[in-house]
mmCIF file of C-alpha atoms in Angstrom:
data_model
loop_
_atom_site.group_PDB
_atom_site.id
_atom_site.type_symbol
_atom_site.label_atom_id
_atom_site.label_comp_id
_atom_site.label_asym_id
_atom_site.label_seq_id
_atom_site.Cartn_x
_atom_site.Cartn_y
_atom_site.Cartn_z
ATOM 1 C CA UNK A 1438 -0.280 -0.170 0.131
ATOM 2 C CA UNK A 1439 2.524 2.032 0.878
ATOM 3 C CA UNK A 1440 4.316 1.397 -2.433
ATOM 4 C CA UNK A 1441 1.459 2.581 -4.794
ATOM 5 C CA UNK A 1442 0.491 5.887 -2.486
ATOM 6 C CA UNK A 1443 4.292 6.493 -3.664
ATOM 7 C CA UNK A 1444 3.522 5.928 -7.206
ATOM 8 C CA UNK A 1445 0.088 7.486 -7.240
ATOM 9 C CA UNK A 1446 2.597 10.983 -5.822
ATOM 10 C CA UNK A 1447 2.907 13.208 -9.067
ATOM 11 C CA UNK A 1448 5.769 15.029 -6.352
ATOM 12 C CA UNK A 1449 8.020 11.396 -7.532
ATOM 13 C CA UNK A 1450 7.074 11.332 -11.379
ATOM 14 C CA UNK A 1451 9.583 14.936 -12.025
ATOM 15 C CA UNK A 1452 11.684 12.824 -14.927
ATOM 16 C CA UNK A 1453 10.158 10.475 -17.679
ATOM 17 C CA UNK A 1454 11.983 8.798 -20.877
ATOM 18 C CA UNK A 1455 9.543 6.654 -22.487
ATOM 19 C CA UNK A 1456 11.674 5.670 -25.359
ATOM 20 C CA UNK A 1457 12.392 2.187 -24.108
ATOM 21 C CA UNK A 1458 8.602 2.030 -24.337
ATOM 22 C CA UNK A 1459 8.346 4.015 -27.659
ATOM 23 C CA UNK A 1460 6.392 1.446 -30.244
ATOM 24 C CA UNK A 1461 3.272 1.113 -27.375
ATOM 25 C CA UNK A 1462 3.121 4.781 -26.062
ATOM 26 C CA UNK A 1463 -0.037 6.042 -27.424
ATOM 27 C CA UNK A 1464 -1.286 9.867 -27.057
ATOM 28 C CA UNK A 1465 -3.620 8.185 -24.441
ATOM 29 C CA UNK A 1466 -0.722 7.686 -22.366
ATOM 30 C CA UNK A 1467 0.820 10.369 -22.128
ATOM 31 C CA UNK A 1468 -2.396 12.310 -21.719
ATOM 32 C CA UNK A 1469 -2.658 10.077 -18.305
ATOM 33 C CA UNK A 1470 1.012 11.147 -17.127
ATOM 34 C CA UNK A 1471 0.352 14.735 -17.180
ATOM 35 C CA UNK A 1472 -2.859 14.785 -15.220
ATOM 36 C CA UNK A 1473 -0.789 12.619 -13.196
ATOM 37 C CA UNK A 1474 2.080 14.520 -12.456
ATOM 38 C CA UNK A 1475 0.652 17.987 -13.575
ATOM 39 C CA UNK A 1476 3.226 20.886 -12.390
ATOM 40 C CA UNK A 1477 5.035 18.326 -10.780
ATOM 41 C CA UNK A 1478 6.446 17.374 -14.301
ATOM 42 C CA UNK A 1479 10.288 18.845 -15.373
ATOM 43 C CA UNK A 1480 11.431 17.299 -17.758
ATOM 44 C CA UNK A 1481 10.035 14.226 -20.457
ATOM 45 C CA UNK A 1482 11.237 12.345 -23.506
ATOM 46 C CA UNK A 1483 8.840 10.805 -25.686
ATOM 47 C CA UNK A 1484 12.027 10.191 -28.707
ATOM 48 C CA UNK A 1485 10.481 7.945 -31.238
ATOM 49 C CA UNK A 1486 7.084 7.720 -30.214
ATOM 50 C CA UNK A 1487 5.482 7.958 -33.672
ATOM 51 C CA UNK A 1488 1.941 6.998 -31.550
ATOM 52 C CA UNK A 1489 1.906 10.587 -29.956
ATOM 53 C CA UNK A 1490 0.225 13.731 -31.451
ATOM 54 C CA UNK A 1491 -0.885 17.298 -31.913
ATOM 55 C CA UNK A 1492 -3.844 16.482 -29.415
ATOM 56 C CA UNK A 1493 -2.139 14.399 -26.449
ATOM 57 C CA UNK A 1494 0.193 16.769 -26.625
ATOM 58 C CA UNK A 1495 -1.579 19.624 -25.980
ATOM 59 C CA UNK A 1496 -3.459 18.369 -23.095
ATOM 60 C CA UNK A 1497 -0.017 17.505 -21.843
ATOM 61 C CA UNK A 1498 0.501 21.541 -22.588
ATOM 62 C CA UNK A 1499 -2.635 22.571 -20.492
ATOM 63 C CA UNK A 1500 -1.376 19.957 -17.584
ATOM 64 C CA UNK A 1501 1.926 20.206 -17.274
ATOM 65 C CA UNK A 1502 2.785 24.227 -17.508
ATOM 66 C CA UNK A 1503 6.422 23.907 -15.896
ATOM 67 C CA UNK A 1504 7.807 21.552 -18.234
ATOM 68 C CA UNK A 1505 11.488 22.813 -18.664
ATOM 69 C CA UNK A 1506 12.868 19.940 -21.132
ATOM 70 C CA UNK A 1507 10.582 18.068 -23.850
ATOM 71 C CA UNK A 1508 12.666 15.677 -26.247
ATOM 72 C CA UNK A 1509 9.932 14.691 -29.134
ATOM 73 C CA UNK A 1510 12.742 13.613 -31.868
ATOM 74 C CA UNK A 1511 11.096 11.296 -33.911
ATOM 75 C CA UNK A 1512 7.527 12.080 -33.423
ATOM 76 C CA UNK A 1513 5.883 12.421 -36.573
ATOM 77 C CA UNK A 1514 3.246 12.941 -36.718
ATOM 78 C CA UNK A 1515 3.096 16.380 -34.102
ATOM 79 C CA UNK A 1516 2.803 19.706 -36.436
ATOM 80 C CA UNK A 1517 2.835 23.148 -36.062
ATOM 81 C CA UNK A 1518 -0.392 22.953 -33.295
ATOM 82 C CA UNK A 1519 2.169 21.106 -30.956
ATOM 83 C CA UNK A 1520 4.274 23.967 -30.524
ATOM 84 C CA UNK A 1521 1.142 26.483 -30.620
ATOM 85 C CA UNK A 1522 -0.021 24.735 -27.509
ATOM 86 C CA UNK A 1523 3.223 24.913 -26.215
ATOM 87 C CA UNK A 1524 3.683 28.295 -26.528
ATOM 88 C CA UNK A 1525 0.159 29.044 -24.573
ATOM 89 C CA UNK A 1526 1.081 27.297 -21.824
ATOM 90 C CA UNK A 1527 4.896 26.042 -20.966
ATOM 91 C CA UNK A 1528 6.978 29.543 -20.225
ATOM 92 C CA UNK A 1529 8.920 27.730 -18.641
ATOM 93 C CA UNK A 1530 10.382 25.659 -21.559
ATOM 94 C CA UNK A 1531 13.774 25.518 -21.996
ATOM 95 C CA UNK A 1532 15.543 22.662 -24.003
ATOM 96 C CA UNK A 1533 13.158 21.377 -26.857
ATOM 97 C CA UNK A 1534 14.332 18.732 -29.289
ATOM 98 C CA UNK A 1535 11.824 18.598 -32.734
ATOM 99 C CA UNK A 1536 14.094 16.681 -34.498
ATOM 100 C CA UNK A 1537 13.257 14.842 -37.323
ATOM 101 C CA UNK A 1538 9.467 16.014 -37.075
ATOM 102 C CA UNK A 1539 9.522 17.291 -40.297
ATOM 103 C CA UNK A 1540 5.623 18.605 -40.241
ATOM 104 C CA UNK A 1541 6.986 21.795 -38.725
ATOM 105 C CA UNK A 1542 7.506 24.984 -40.450
ATOM 106 C CA UNK A 1543 7.810 28.412 -39.622
ATOM 107 C CA UNK A 1544 4.575 28.742 -37.714
ATOM 108 C CA UNK A 1545 6.164 27.240 -34.992
ATOM 109 C CA UNK A 1546 9.037 28.840 -34.247
ATOM 110 C CA UNK A 1547 7.135 32.242 -34.471
ATOM 111 C CA UNK A 1548 5.060 30.465 -31.880
ATOM 112 C CA UNK A 1549 8.056 29.368 -29.250
ATOM 113 C CA UNK A 1550 9.199 32.770 -29.991
ATOM 114 C CA UNK A 1551 6.182 34.449 -28.562
ATOM 115 C CA UNK A 1552 5.582 31.593 -25.476
ATOM 116 C CA UNK A 1553 9.102 30.532 -24.565
ATOM 117 C CA UNK A 1554 10.941 33.635 -24.413
ATOM 118 C CA UNK A 1555 13.199 31.436 -21.773
ATOM 119 C CA UNK A 1556 14.338 28.497 -24.402
ATOM 120 C CA UNK A 1557 17.798 27.672 -24.287
ATOM 121 C CA UNK A 1558 18.672 24.755 -26.587
ATOM 122 C CA UNK A 1559 15.918 23.771 -29.975
ATOM 123 C CA UNK A 1560 16.964 21.088 -31.881
ATOM 124 C CA UNK A 1561 14.887 20.702 -35.500
ATOM 125 C CA UNK A 1562 17.498 19.086 -37.230
ATOM 126 C CA UNK A 1563 15.518 17.874 -40.431
ATOM 127 C CA UNK A 1564 13.137 19.846 -40.313
ATOM 128 C CA UNK A 1565 13.432 21.282 -43.597
ATOM 129 C CA UNK A 1566 10.362 23.700 -44.294
ATOM 130 C CA UNK A 1567 11.930 26.198 -42.078
ATOM 131 C CA UNK A 1568 13.267 28.807 -44.233
ATOM 132 C CA UNK A 1569 15.233 32.510 -42.875
ATOM 133 C CA UNK A 1570 11.841 33.989 -42.120
ATOM 134 C CA UNK A 1571 11.584 31.420 -39.117
ATOM 135 C CA UNK A 1572 14.904 31.565 -37.746
ATOM 136 C CA UNK A 1573 14.387 35.476 -37.607
ATOM 137 C CA UNK A 1574 11.074 35.176 -35.970
ATOM 138 C CA UNK A 1575 12.888 32.960 -33.589
ATOM 139 C CA UNK A 1576 15.465 34.411 -32.556
ATOM 140 C CA UNK A 1577 13.687 38.171 -31.801
ATOM 141 C CA UNK A 1578 12.029 36.621 -29.259
ATOM 142 C CA UNK A 1579 14.812 34.032 -27.630
ATOM 143 C CA UNK A 1580 17.795 35.793 -27.461
ATOM 144 C CA UNK A 1581 18.551 33.116 -25.192
ATOM 145 C CA UNK A 1582 19.809 30.774 -27.123
ATOM 146 C CA UNK A 1583 22.627 28.414 -25.762
ATOM 147 C CA UNK A 1584 22.066 25.741 -28.597
ATOM 148 C CA UNK A 1585 21.016 25.584 -32.061
ATOM 149 C CA UNK A 1586 21.048 22.446 -33.714
ATOM 150 C CA UNK A 1587 19.805 23.161 -37.720
ATOM 151 C CA UNK A 1588 21.251 20.066 -39.579
ATOM 152 C CA UNK A 1589 19.660 19.147 -43.170
ATOM 153 C CA UNK A 1590 17.670 22.477 -42.947
ATOM 154 C CA UNK A 1591 18.511 22.527 -46.198
ATOM 155 C CA UNK A 1592 16.234 25.501 -47.248
ATOM 156 C CA UNK A 1593 18.100 27.916 -44.870
ATOM 157 C CA UNK A 1594 20.452 30.391 -46.391
ATOM 158 C CA UNK A 1595 23.157 33.075 -45.223
ATOM 159 C CA UNK A 1596 20.446 34.781 -44.167
ATOM 160 C CA UNK A 1597 19.001 33.147 -41.469
ATOM 161 C CA UNK A 1598 22.678 33.329 -40.110
ATOM 162 C CA UNK A 1599 22.744 36.983 -39.866
ATOM 163 C CA UNK A 1600 19.621 36.761 -37.909
ATOM 164 C CA UNK A 1601 21.481 34.681 -35.515
ATOM 165 C CA UNK A 1602 24.309 36.742 -34.906
ATOM 166 C CA UNK A 1603 22.965 40.002 -34.194
ATOM 167 C CA UNK A 1604 20.205 38.326 -31.499
ATOM 168 C CA UNK A 1605 22.117 35.373 -30.212
ATOM 169 C CA UNK A 1606 25.132 37.090 -28.679
ATOM 170 C CA UNK A 1607 24.712 33.474 -26.060
ATOM 171 C CA UNK A 1608 24.675 30.980 -28.292
ATOM 172 C CA UNK A 1609 27.782 28.122 -27.068
ATOM 173 C CA UNK A 1610 26.770 25.361 -30.114
ATOM 174 C CA UNK A 1611 25.915 25.603 -33.281
ATOM 175 C CA UNK A 1612 24.667 22.993 -35.936
ATOM 176 C CA UNK A 1613 24.530 23.736 -40.259
ATOM 177 C CA UNK A 1614 25.490 19.656 -41.424
ATOM 178 C CA UNK A 1615 24.363 19.661 -44.814
ATOM 179 C CA UNK A 1616 23.032 23.383 -45.115
ATOM 180 C CA UNK A 1617 23.743 23.656 -48.541
ATOM 181 C CA UNK A 1618 23.084 26.661 -49.435
ATOM 182 C CA UNK A 1619 24.921 28.139 -45.809
ATOM 183 C CA UNK A 1620 29.045 30.230 -47.225
ATOM 184 C CA UNK A 1621 31.267 32.526 -45.469
ATOM 185 C CA UNK A 1622 29.441 35.374 -45.383
ATOM 186 C CA UNK A 1623 27.086 33.863 -43.226
ATOM 187 C CA UNK A 1624 29.263 31.673 -41.128
ATOM 188 C CA UNK A 1625 31.226 34.988 -40.394
ATOM 189 C CA UNK A 1626 28.688 36.625 -39.309
ATOM 190 C CA UNK A 1627 28.471 34.142 -36.809
ATOM 191 C CA UNK A 1628 31.591 34.129 -35.540
ATOM 192 C CA UNK A 1629 31.503 38.259 -35.074
ATOM 193 C CA UNK A 1630 27.971 38.302 -32.772
ATOM 194 C CA UNK A 1631 28.454 34.338 -31.032
ATOM 195 C CA UNK A 1632 31.611 35.705 -29.175
ATOM 196 C CA UNK A 1633 30.804 32.764 -26.243
ATOM 197 C CA UNK A 1634 30.573 29.837 -29.355
ATOM 198 C CA UNK A 1635 32.382 26.291 -28.387
ATOM 199 C CA UNK A 1636 31.198 23.974 -31.247
ATOM 200 C CA UNK A 1637 30.791 24.444 -34.485
ATOM 201 C CA UNK A 1638 29.292 22.153 -36.789
ATOM 202 C CA UNK A 1639 29.029 22.561 -40.632
ATOM 203 C CA UNK A 1640 30.399 20.033 -42.304
ATOM 204 C CA UNK A 1641 29.053 19.138 -45.426
ATOM 205 C CA UNK A 1642 28.757 23.059 -45.997
ATOM 206 C CA UNK A 1643 31.129 22.583 -49.117
ATOM 207 C CA UNK A 1644 30.900 26.493 -49.820
ATOM 208 C CA UNK A 1645 32.854 27.156 -46.911
ATOM 209 C CA UNK A 1646 36.880 28.698 -47.311
ATOM 210 C CA UNK A 1647 39.837 29.442 -45.116
ATOM 211 C CA UNK A 1648 37.760 32.837 -44.415
ATOM 212 C CA UNK A 1649 35.541 31.049 -42.155
ATOM 213 C CA UNK A 1650 38.572 29.361 -40.372
ATOM 214 C CA UNK A 1651 39.968 33.129 -39.842
ATOM 215 C CA UNK A 1652 36.765 34.481 -38.827
ATOM 216 C CA UNK A 1653 36.553 31.996 -35.443
ATOM 217 C CA UNK A 1654 40.695 32.354 -34.744
ATOM 218 C CA UNK A 1655 40.332 36.167 -34.263
ATOM 219 C CA UNK A 1656 36.533 36.110 -32.410
ATOM 220 C CA UNK A 1657 35.637 32.661 -31.178
ATOM 221 C CA UNK A 1658 38.717 31.510 -28.751
ATOM 222 C CA UNK A 1659 37.068 29.136 -26.595
ATOM 223 C CA UNK A 1660 36.374 27.354 -29.751
ATOM 224 C CA UNK A 1661 36.841 23.382 -28.835
ATOM 225 C CA UNK A 1662 34.793 21.311 -31.427
ATOM 226 C CA UNK A 1663 34.725 21.955 -34.597
ATOM 227 C CA UNK A 1664 33.691 19.219 -37.440
ATOM 228 C CA UNK A 1665 33.680 20.342 -41.429
ATOM 229 C CA UNK A 1666 34.310 17.272 -42.802
ATOM 230 C CA UNK A 1667 34.219 17.116 -46.778
ATOM 231 C CA UNK A 1668 34.858 20.909 -47.055
ATOM 232 C CA UNK A 1669 37.707 20.793 -49.276
ATOM 233 C CA UNK A 1670 38.463 23.830 -49.950
ATOM 234 C CA UNK A 1671 40.033 24.740 -46.578
ATOM 235 C CA UNK A 1672 43.661 25.102 -46.098
ATOM 236 C CA UNK A 1673 46.704 24.171 -44.046
ATOM 237 C CA UNK A 1674 46.858 28.011 -43.796
ATOM 238 C CA UNK A 1675 43.663 28.648 -42.456
ATOM 239 C CA UNK A 1676 44.368 26.225 -39.943
ATOM 240 C CA UNK A 1677 47.253 27.543 -38.813
ATOM 241 C CA UNK A 1678 45.203 30.915 -37.934
ATOM 242 C CA UNK A 1679 42.766 28.746 -36.083
ATOM 243 C CA UNK A 1680 45.154 26.724 -34.138
ATOM 244 C CA UNK A 1681 47.153 30.102 -33.468
ATOM 245 C CA UNK A 1682 43.730 31.527 -31.776
ATOM 246 C CA UNK A 1683 41.966 28.523 -30.330
ATOM 247 C CA UNK A 1684 43.960 27.008 -27.918
ATOM 248 C CA UNK A 1685 41.191 25.259 -26.302
ATOM 249 C CA UNK A 1686 40.381 23.064 -29.022
ATOM 250 C CA UNK A 1687 39.164 19.622 -27.946
ATOM 251 C CA UNK A 1688 37.519 17.828 -31.487
ATOM 252 C CA UNK A 1689 37.915 18.235 -34.430
ATOM 253 C CA UNK A 1690 36.402 16.528 -37.717
ATOM 254 C CA UNK A 1691 38.905 17.456 -40.819
ATOM 255 C CA UNK A 1692 37.257 14.261 -42.754
ATOM 256 C CA UNK A 1693 38.007 15.041 -46.470
ATOM 257 C CA UNK A 1694 39.371 18.285 -46.341
ATOM 258 C CA UNK A 1695 41.874 17.347 -48.864
ATOM 259 C CA UNK A 1696 43.521 20.422 -49.500
ATOM 260 C CA UNK A 1697 45.783 19.843 -45.367
ATOM 261 C CA UNK A 1698 49.321 18.331 -45.152
ATOM 262 C CA UNK A 1699 51.339 17.894 -42.071
ATOM 263 C CA UNK A 1700 51.909 21.624 -41.960
ATOM 264 C CA UNK A 1701 48.120 21.673 -40.288
ATOM 265 C CA UNK A 1702 49.337 18.911 -37.540
ATOM 266 C CA UNK A 1703 52.309 20.597 -37.113
ATOM 267 C CA UNK A 1704 50.517 23.603 -35.771
ATOM 268 C CA UNK A 1705 48.008 21.397 -33.927
ATOM 269 C CA UNK A 1706 50.634 19.820 -32.027
ATOM 270 C CA UNK A 1707 52.215 23.217 -30.986
ATOM 271 C CA UNK A 1708 49.493 25.213 -29.865
ATOM 272 C CA UNK A 1709 46.012 23.167 -29.160
ATOM 273 C CA UNK A 1710 47.068 20.897 -25.964
ATOM 274 C CA UNK A 1711 43.976 19.973 -25.448
ATOM 275 C CA UNK A 1712 43.103 18.371 -28.448
ATOM 276 C CA UNK A 1713 41.601 14.786 -27.442
ATOM 277 C CA UNK A 1714 39.474 13.700 -31.320
ATOM 278 C CA UNK A 1715 41.329 14.183 -34.619
ATOM 279 C CA UNK A 1716 39.638 12.384 -37.652
ATOM 280 C CA UNK A 1717 42.440 12.790 -40.467
ATOM 281 C CA UNK A 1718 40.216 10.461 -42.539
ATOM 282 C CA UNK A 1719 40.378 10.659 -46.634
ATOM 283 C CA UNK A 1720 43.197 13.857 -45.632
ATOM 284 C CA UNK A 1721 45.190 11.908 -48.142
ATOM 285 C CA UNK A 1722 48.625 14.267 -48.377
ATOM 286 C CA UNK A 1723 49.368 13.130 -44.298
ATOM 287 C CA UNK A 1724 52.300 11.451 -43.853
ATOM 288 C CA UNK A 1725 54.483 9.493 -41.024
ATOM 289 C CA UNK A 1726 55.995 13.204 -40.689
ATOM 290 C CA UNK A 1727 52.408 14.387 -39.163
ATOM 291 C CA UNK A 1728 51.746 12.206 -37.180
ATOM 292 C CA UNK A 1729 55.202 12.567 -35.965
ATOM 293 C CA UNK A 1730 54.965 16.194 -34.601
ATOM 294 C CA UNK A 1731 51.453 14.731 -33.394
ATOM 295 C CA UNK A 1732 52.867 12.263 -31.362
ATOM 296 C CA UNK A 1733 55.783 14.237 -29.758
ATOM 297 C CA UNK A 1734 52.610 17.407 -29.229
ATOM 298 C CA UNK A 1735 51.318 19.110 -26.306
ATOM 299 C CA UNK A 1736 48.278 16.639 -26.535
ATOM 300 C CA UNK A 1737 49.527 13.950 -26.926
ATOM 301 C CA UNK A 1738 50.980 12.529 -23.775
ATOM 302 C CA UNK A 1739 47.466 12.163 -21.467
ATOM 303 C CA UNK A 1740 44.957 14.175 -23.765
ATOM 304 C CA UNK A 1741 44.641 12.251 -27.478
ATOM 305 C CA UNK A 1742 41.980 9.578 -27.148
ATOM 306 C CA UNK A 1743 40.581 9.468 -30.482
ATOM 307 C CA UNK A 1744 42.308 9.783 -34.156
ATOM 308 C CA UNK A 1745 40.975 8.300 -37.219
ATOM 309 C CA UNK A 1746 43.798 7.938 -40.483
ATOM 310 C CA UNK A 1747 41.103 6.364 -42.597
ATOM 311 C CA UNK A 1748 42.423 5.835 -46.206
ATOM 312 C CA UNK A 1749 45.543 7.970 -45.851
ATOM 313 C CA UNK A 1750 47.560 5.905 -47.985
ATOM 314 C CA UNK A 1751 51.083 7.842 -47.313
ATOM 315 C CA UNK A 1752 50.836 6.536 -43.799
ATOM 316 C CA UNK A 1753 52.576 3.730 -42.413
ATOM 317 C CA UNK A 1754 53.621 1.978 -40.155
ATOM 318 C CA UNK A 1755 56.032 4.504 -38.789
ATOM 319 C CA UNK A 1756 53.376 6.928 -37.386
ATOM 320 C CA UNK A 1757 52.363 3.945 -35.083
ATOM 321 C CA UNK A 1758 55.443 3.988 -33.795
ATOM 322 C CA UNK A 1759 55.793 7.942 -33.210
ATOM 323 C CA UNK A 1760 51.706 7.046 -31.021
ATOM 324 C CA UNK A 1761 53.338 4.735 -28.608
ATOM 325 C CA UNK A 1762 53.993 7.797 -26.386
ATOM 326 C CA UNK A 1763 50.092 8.961 -26.915
ATOM 327 C CA UNK A 1764 48.547 6.973 -23.162
ATOM 328 C CA UNK A 1765 45.300 8.241 -23.746
ATOM 329 C CA UNK A 1766 44.775 6.511 -26.799
ATOM 330 C CA UNK A 1767 41.699 4.482 -26.942
ATOM 331 C CA UNK A 1768 41.011 4.127 -30.775
ATOM 332 C CA UNK A 1769 42.558 4.704 -33.957
ATOM 333 C CA UNK A 1770 41.170 4.051 -37.296
ATOM 334 C CA UNK A 1771 42.752 2.716 -40.232
ATOM 335 C CA UNK A 1772 40.851 1.671 -42.969
ATOM 336 C CA UNK A 1773 42.151 1.465 -46.034
ATOM 337 C CA UNK A 1774 45.317 2.427 -45.224
ATOM 338 C CA UNK A 1775 47.960 0.226 -46.942
ATOM 339 C CA UNK A 1776 51.081 0.419 -45.951
ATOM 340 C CA UNK A 1777 49.829 -0.387 -42.126
ATOM 341 C CA UNK A 1778 50.790 -4.078 -41.652
ATOM 342 C CA UNK A 1779 49.947 -6.205 -38.573
ATOM 343 C CA UNK A 1780 53.448 -6.836 -37.646
ATOM 344 C CA UNK A 1781 52.547 -2.423 -36.731
ATOM 345 C CA UNK A 1782 49.450 -2.912 -35.039
ATOM 346 C CA UNK A 1783 50.558 -5.842 -32.571
ATOM 347 C CA UNK A 1784 53.930 -3.022 -31.986
ATOM 348 C CA UNK A 1785 51.629 -0.783 -30.813
ATOM 349 C CA UNK A 1786 49.374 -2.904 -28.870
ATOM 350 C CA UNK A 1787 52.860 -3.759 -26.503
ATOM 351 C CA UNK A 1788 52.767 0.041 -25.598
ATOM 352 C CA UNK A 1789 49.170 0.214 -25.138
ATOM 353 C CA UNK A 1790 47.315 -3.099 -24.341
ATOM 354 C CA UNK A 1791 43.734 -1.166 -24.162
ATOM 355 C CA UNK A 1792 43.606 0.091 -27.167
ATOM 356 C CA UNK A 1793 41.231 -1.106 -30.327
ATOM 357 C CA UNK A 1794 42.448 -0.901 -33.839
ATOM 358 C CA UNK A 1795 40.160 -0.452 -36.486
ATOM 359 C CA UNK A 1796 42.123 -1.480 -39.935
ATOM 360 C CA UNK A 1797 41.173 -3.720 -43.285
ATOM 361 C CA UNK A 1798 44.111 -5.788 -44.473
ATOM 362 C CA UNK A 1799 43.857 -7.596 -48.652
ATOM 363 C CA UNK A 1800 44.993 -11.516 -48.523
ATOM 364 C CA UNK A 1801 48.273 -12.211 -49.131
ATOM 365 C CA UNK A 1802 47.247 -14.112 -52.146
ATOM 366 C CA UNK A 1803 45.251 -11.449 -54.720
ATOM 367 C CA UNK A 1804 42.780 -13.523 -56.439
ATOM 368 C CA UNK A 1805 42.986 -13.731 -60.301
ATOM 369 C CA UNK A 1806 42.193 -11.437 -62.921
ATOM 370 C CA UNK A 1807 38.996 -12.256 -64.734
ATOM 371 C CA UNK A 1808 38.428 -11.204 -68.547
ATOM 372 C CA UNK A 1809 41.626 -9.015 -68.232
ATOM 373 C CA UNK A 1810 40.821 -6.971 -65.503
ATOM 374 C CA UNK A 1811 41.408 -7.652 -61.779
ATOM 375 C CA UNK A 1812 38.395 -8.103 -59.453
ATOM 376 C CA UNK A 1813 37.888 -5.796 -56.417
ATOM 377 C CA UNK A 1814 37.787 -8.184 -53.679
ATOM 378 C CA UNK A 1815 36.808 -7.280 -49.442
ATOM 379 C CA UNK A 1816 39.391 -7.543 -47.228
ATOM 380 C CA UNK A 1817 39.335 -8.340 -43.743
ATOM 381 C CA UNK A 1818 37.896 -5.730 -40.970
ATOM 382 C CA UNK A 1819 40.366 -6.747 -38.087
ATOM 383 C CA UNK A 1820 39.055 -5.225 -34.335
ATOM 384 C CA UNK A 1821 42.112 -5.763 -32.249
#
């Protein structure tokens, strides 16, 4: 009986995560929870609950007016009506995740701007109906935004970033992955207006150049995470400026930044002592000498945890020798590094017994030619 009393006491249900039950959750369950918990509920995750729609969330908003954190990621039934309800009843909302809610439009952002002035974190990734008009409406009412995730919002242009730069001085995290229309102009505005920026993802924004790295170096000294995979116009010149000014860098994804050379690694090894994760996959100009500098750098002994070198054809076993002193190294990726051998990996593991090494190795005897051309063959995936 005592347990029953506790279970029915709404004050014990301040945080609820229904993700593990997502296949079974229907709107009526959410409505019942909201009636039970009422004003006590502060945090609710309905991530992946495909059966929950606007009606249930309207009831929820009416009953749970003190909600601060709400995760609706993947709740594909919801529309702008849900954001209208949240705007009307949930003025204390701080974190809202609407990723993959593809029916969301600019109307939702306008509603949030009007009714949720305390909003600090918003995820509208893959809400591809959102345009610059929605961003403009959002930031005018939610100037305290600290994290904004816009991954896959393919209609966004530089104008949207100019609104963010002008109205969100507290911004710490910005994700623009695959926002293909973004150029230097928009991101430079972000750098100049958001000096507290610590995490920027611009992977897939293939139009950006070294001007962005220069702007980050000049305006965002607290930068910790930079993801610019597939930004093939970036060069050693830009990364030199960045490294010399952003000494707090911890994670860098430079996959397919095909123009960078060992010069970038030399600068990182000298100026970025906190570097923990570095992806250099498909950076085909990187050589053992660059890895040698990294292995001797300030971050090597007690910081560097992950290094990815997939498809770096100039890397040999000598690089593994240079990494032996990286005592914090937990994982190294070496897929399609043709000059890496099993023996080299074994020698590395004698110094770093707990490291995970992912690599491909070709068979000893290549397959015979068929019809005059050699057939492609699978290599063996080795996880040591």
